[in-house]
Short mmCIF file of C-alpha atoms in Angstrom, two decimals:
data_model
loop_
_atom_site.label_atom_id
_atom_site.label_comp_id
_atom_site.label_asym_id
_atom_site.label_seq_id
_atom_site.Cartn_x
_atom_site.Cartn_y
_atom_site.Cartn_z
CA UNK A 1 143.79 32.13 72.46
CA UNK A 2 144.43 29.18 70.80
CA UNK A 3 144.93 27.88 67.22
CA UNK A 4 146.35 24.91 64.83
CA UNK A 5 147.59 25.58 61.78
CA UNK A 6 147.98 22.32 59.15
CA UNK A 7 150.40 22.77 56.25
CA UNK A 8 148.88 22.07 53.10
CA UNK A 9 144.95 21.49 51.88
CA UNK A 10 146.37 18.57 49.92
CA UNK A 11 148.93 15.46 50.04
CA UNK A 12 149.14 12.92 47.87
CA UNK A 13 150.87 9.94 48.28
CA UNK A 14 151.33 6.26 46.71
CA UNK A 15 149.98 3.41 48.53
CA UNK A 16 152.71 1.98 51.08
CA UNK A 17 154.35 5.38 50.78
CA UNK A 18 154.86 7.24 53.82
CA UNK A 19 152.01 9.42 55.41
CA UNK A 20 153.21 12.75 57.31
CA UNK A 21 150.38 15.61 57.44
CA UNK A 22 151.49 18.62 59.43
CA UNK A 23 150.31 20.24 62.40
CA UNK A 24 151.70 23.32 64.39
CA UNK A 25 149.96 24.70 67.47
CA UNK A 26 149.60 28.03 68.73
CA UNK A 27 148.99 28.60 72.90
CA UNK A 28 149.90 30.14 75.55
CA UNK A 29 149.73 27.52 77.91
CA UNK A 30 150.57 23.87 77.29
CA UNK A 31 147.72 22.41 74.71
CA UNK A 32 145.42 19.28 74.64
CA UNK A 33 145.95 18.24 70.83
CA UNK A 34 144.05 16.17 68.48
CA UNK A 35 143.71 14.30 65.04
CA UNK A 36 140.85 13.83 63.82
CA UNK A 37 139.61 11.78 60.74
CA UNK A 38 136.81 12.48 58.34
CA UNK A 39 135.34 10.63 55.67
CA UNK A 40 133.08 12.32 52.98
CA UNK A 41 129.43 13.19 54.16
CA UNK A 42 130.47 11.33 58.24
CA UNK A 43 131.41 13.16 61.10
CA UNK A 44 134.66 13.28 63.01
CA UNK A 45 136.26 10.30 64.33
CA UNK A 46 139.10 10.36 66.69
CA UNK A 47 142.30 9.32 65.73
CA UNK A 48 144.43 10.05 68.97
CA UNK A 49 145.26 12.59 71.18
CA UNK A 50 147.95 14.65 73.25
CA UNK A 51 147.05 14.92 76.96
CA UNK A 52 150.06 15.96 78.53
CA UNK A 53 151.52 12.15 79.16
CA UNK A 54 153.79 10.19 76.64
CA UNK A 55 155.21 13.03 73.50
CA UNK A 56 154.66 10.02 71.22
CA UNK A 57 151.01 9.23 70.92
CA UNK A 58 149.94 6.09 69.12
CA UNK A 59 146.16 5.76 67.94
CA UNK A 60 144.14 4.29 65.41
CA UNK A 61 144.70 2.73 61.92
CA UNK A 62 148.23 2.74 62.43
CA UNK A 63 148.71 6.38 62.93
CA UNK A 64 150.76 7.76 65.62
CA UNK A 65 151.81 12.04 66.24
CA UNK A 66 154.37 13.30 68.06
CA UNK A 67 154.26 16.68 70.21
CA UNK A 68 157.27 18.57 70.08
CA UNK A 69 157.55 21.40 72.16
CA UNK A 70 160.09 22.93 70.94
CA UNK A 71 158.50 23.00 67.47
CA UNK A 72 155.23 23.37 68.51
CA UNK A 73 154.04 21.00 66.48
CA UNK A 74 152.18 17.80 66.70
CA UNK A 75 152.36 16.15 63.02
CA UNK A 76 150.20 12.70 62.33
CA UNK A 77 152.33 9.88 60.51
CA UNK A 78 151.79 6.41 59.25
CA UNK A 79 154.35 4.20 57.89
CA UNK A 80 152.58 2.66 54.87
CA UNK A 81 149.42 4.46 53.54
CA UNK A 82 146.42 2.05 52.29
CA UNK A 83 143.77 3.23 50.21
CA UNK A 84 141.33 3.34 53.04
CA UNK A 85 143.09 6.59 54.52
CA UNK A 86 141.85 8.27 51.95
CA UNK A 87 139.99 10.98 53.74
CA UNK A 88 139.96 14.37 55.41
CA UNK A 89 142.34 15.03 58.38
CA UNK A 90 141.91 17.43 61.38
CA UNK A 91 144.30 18.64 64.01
CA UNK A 92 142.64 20.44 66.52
CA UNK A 93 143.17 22.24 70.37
CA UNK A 94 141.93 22.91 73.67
CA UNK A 95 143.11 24.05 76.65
CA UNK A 96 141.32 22.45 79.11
CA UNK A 97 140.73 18.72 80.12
CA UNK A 98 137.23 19.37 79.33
CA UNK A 99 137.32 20.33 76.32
CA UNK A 100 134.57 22.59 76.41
CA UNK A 101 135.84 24.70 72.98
CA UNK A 102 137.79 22.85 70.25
CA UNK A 103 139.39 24.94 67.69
CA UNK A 104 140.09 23.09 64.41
CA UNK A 105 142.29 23.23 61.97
CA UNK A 106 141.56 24.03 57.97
CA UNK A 107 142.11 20.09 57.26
CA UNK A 108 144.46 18.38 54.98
CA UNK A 109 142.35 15.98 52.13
CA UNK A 110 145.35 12.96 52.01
CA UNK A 111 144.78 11.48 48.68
CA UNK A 112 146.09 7.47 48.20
CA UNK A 113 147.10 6.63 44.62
CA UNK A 114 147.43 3.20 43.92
CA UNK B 1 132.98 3.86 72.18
CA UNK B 2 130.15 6.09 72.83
CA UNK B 3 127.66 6.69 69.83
CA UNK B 4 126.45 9.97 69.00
CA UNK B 5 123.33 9.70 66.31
CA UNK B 6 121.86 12.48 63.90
CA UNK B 7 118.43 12.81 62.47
CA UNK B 8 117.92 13.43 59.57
CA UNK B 9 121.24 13.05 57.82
CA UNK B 10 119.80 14.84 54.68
CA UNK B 11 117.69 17.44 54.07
CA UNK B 12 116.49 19.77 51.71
CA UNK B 13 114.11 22.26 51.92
CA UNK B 14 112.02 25.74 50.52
CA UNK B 15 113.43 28.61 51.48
CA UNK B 16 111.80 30.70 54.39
CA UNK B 17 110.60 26.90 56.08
CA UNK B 18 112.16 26.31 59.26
CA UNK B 19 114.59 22.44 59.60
CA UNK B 20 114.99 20.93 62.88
CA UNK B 21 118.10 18.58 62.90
CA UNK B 22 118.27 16.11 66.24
CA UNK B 23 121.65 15.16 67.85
CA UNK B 24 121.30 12.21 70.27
CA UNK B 25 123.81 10.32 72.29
CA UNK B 26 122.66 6.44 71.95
CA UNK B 27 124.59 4.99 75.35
CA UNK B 28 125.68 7.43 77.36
CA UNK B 29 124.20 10.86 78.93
CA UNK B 30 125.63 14.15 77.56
CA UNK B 31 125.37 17.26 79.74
CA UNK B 32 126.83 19.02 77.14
CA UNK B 33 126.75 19.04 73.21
CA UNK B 34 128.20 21.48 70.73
CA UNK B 35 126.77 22.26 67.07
CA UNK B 36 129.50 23.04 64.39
CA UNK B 37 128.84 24.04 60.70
CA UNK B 38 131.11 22.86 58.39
CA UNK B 39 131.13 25.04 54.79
CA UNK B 40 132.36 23.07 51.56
CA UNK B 41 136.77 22.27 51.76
CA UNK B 42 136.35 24.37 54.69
CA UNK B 43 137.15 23.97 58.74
CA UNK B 44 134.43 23.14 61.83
CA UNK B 45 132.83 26.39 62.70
CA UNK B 46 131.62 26.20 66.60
CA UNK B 47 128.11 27.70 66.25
CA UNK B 48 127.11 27.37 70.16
CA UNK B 49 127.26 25.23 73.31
CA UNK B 50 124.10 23.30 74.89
CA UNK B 51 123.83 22.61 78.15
CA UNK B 52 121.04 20.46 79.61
CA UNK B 53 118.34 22.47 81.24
CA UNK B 54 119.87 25.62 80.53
CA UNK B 55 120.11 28.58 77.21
CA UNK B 56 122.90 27.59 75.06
CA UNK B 57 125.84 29.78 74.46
CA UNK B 58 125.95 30.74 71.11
CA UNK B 59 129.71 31.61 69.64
CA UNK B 60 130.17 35.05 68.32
CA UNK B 61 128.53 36.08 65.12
CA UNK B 62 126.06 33.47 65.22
CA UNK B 63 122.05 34.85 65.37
CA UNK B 64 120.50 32.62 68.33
CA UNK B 65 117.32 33.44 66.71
CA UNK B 66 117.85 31.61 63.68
CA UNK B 67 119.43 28.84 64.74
CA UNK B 68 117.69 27.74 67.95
CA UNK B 69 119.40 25.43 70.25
CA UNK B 70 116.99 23.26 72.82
CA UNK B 71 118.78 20.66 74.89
CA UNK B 72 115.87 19.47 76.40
CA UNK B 73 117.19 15.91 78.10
CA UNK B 74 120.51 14.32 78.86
CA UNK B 75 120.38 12.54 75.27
CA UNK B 76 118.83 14.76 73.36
CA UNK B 77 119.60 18.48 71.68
CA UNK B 78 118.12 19.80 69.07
CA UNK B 79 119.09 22.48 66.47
CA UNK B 80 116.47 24.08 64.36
CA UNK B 81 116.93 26.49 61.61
CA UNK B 82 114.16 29.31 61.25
CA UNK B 83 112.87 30.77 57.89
CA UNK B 84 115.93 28.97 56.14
CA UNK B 85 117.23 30.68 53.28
CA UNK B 86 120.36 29.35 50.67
CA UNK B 87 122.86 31.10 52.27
CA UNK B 88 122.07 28.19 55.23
CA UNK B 89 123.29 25.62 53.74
CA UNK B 90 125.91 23.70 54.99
CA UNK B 91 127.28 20.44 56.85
CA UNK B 92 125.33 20.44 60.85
CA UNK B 93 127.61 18.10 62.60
CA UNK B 94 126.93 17.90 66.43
CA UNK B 95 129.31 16.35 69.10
CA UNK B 96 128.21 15.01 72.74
CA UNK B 97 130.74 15.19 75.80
CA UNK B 98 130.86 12.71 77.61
CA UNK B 99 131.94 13.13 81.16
CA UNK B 100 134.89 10.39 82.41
CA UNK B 101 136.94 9.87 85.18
CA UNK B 102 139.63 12.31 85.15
CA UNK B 103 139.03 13.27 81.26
CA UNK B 104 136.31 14.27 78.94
CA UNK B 105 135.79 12.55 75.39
CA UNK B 106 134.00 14.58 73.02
CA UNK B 107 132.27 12.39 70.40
CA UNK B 108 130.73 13.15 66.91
CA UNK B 109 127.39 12.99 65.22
CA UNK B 110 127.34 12.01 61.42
CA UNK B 111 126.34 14.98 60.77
CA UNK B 112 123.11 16.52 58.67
CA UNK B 113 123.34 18.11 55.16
CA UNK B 114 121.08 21.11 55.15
CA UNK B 115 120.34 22.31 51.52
CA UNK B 116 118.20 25.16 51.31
CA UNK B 117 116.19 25.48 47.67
#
C-alpha cells in the first residue's frame, strides 16, 4: 500500500520568503505523485505532478517539486511566496497511470505574512 | 482544463431528512468519479468509486446505504445522504476522471458543505 506523509500542519513564512512544504512517500513500487492546492470552502486544484519523466517537475504559480528517490520524497517549493499562496497544500499518491485511488496526505495550511 | 461542477455548494438540513449533492463534469464525459469527505483541518477521505452504468464501490467502513452513489450518465453522479444526522456533516468534494491519451487527469468539484441541524 501506499501513503504520503507531509511534515508539519503549519508553515509560516514572510512574503518573498522562500516556500518549501514537505512531502515523503511511502510505496512499494515507483509512485505517481502530486501537489495539490486548496483554498478555503473550493476543491482541489492541481498544482503539478510526478509521472515517472523529468525528477524536477515545474507547475503552476511558480511552484515546482522535486522527486528524489533516494529520499523518497517529493517536496513543493517556490522561490518568493505572495500572499495569494495562502492556502491549504496536498501531496498525494497513486500507483497507477489511472489513478483510480488517490491517497492524500494530512495537508500543510502555508500561512503568508506580509 | 476540464470543469467539474457541484450542486448545491451549501447545505443545511434537519436531521433524519435525506441531501442529495450532484457532481457534474461541464465539458468532458467522466466514466468514472470518486466522492471524498473531507472533516474540519483534516485529510480527503475516499468514500467510494462510481462507475457509469454500474454499483459503485464503496471504500471500507463506509455504509452504502447511507450514502447512496447513482452515476446515472457520463456527466452526471450523484451522492445522496439518507436520514442525515450531525455526525454527517462534513466537506462532499467529488472529482471526475477524465480519460486521455496515454494518462488520466482526475479533476475536482468545489465541493458541497453538508451541515446537519
Amino acid at each position: 500500500a501506499q501513503s504520503v506523509t507531509q511534515l508539519g500542519s503549519h508553515v509560516s513564512v514572510s512574503e518573498g520568503a522562500l516556500v518549501l512544504l514537505r512531502c515523503n512517500y511511502s510505496s512499494s513500487v515507483p509512485p505517481y505523485l502530486f501537489w495539490y492546492v486548496q483554498y478555503p470552502n473550493q476543491g482541489l486544484q492541481l498544482l503539478l505532478k510526478y509521472t515517472s519523466a523529468a525528477t524536477l517537475v515545474k507547475g503552476i504559480n511558480g511552484f515546482e517539486a522535486e522527486f528524489k528517490k533516494s529520499e523518497t520524497s517529493f517536496h513543493l517549493t517556490k522561490p518568493s511566496a505572495h500572499m495569494s499562496d495562502a492556502a491549504e497544500y496536498f501531496c498525494a499518491v497513486t500507483l497507477d497511470s489511472g489513478y483510480s485511488t488517490l491517497t492524500f496526505g494530512k495537508g500543510t495550511m502555508l500561512l503568508v505574512s506580509p | 482544463g476540464a470543469v467539474v461542477s457541484q450542486h448545491p455548494s451549501r447545505v443545511i438540513c434537519k436531521s433524519g431528512t435525506s441531501v442529495k449533492i450532484e457532481c457534474r463534469s461541464l465539458d468532458f464525459q467522466a466514466t468514472t468519479m470518486f466522492w471524498y469527505r473531507q472533516f474540519p483541518k483534516k485529510s480527503l477521505m475516499l468514500m467510494a468509486t462510481s462507475n457509469e452504468g454500474s454499483k459503485a464501490t464503496y471504500e471500507q467502513g463506509v455504509e452504502k446505504d447511507k450514502f447512496l452513489i447513482n452515476h446515472a450518465s457520463l456527466t452526471l453522479s450523484t451522492l445522496t445522504v439518507t436520514s442525515a444526522h450531525p455526525e454527517d456533516s462534513s466537506f462532499y468534494i467529488c472529482s471526475a476522471r477524465e480519460r486521455r491519451r496515454g494518462w488520466d487527469e482526475q479533476f475536482f468539484g468545489p465541493g458541497t458543505r453538508l451541515t446537519v441541524l
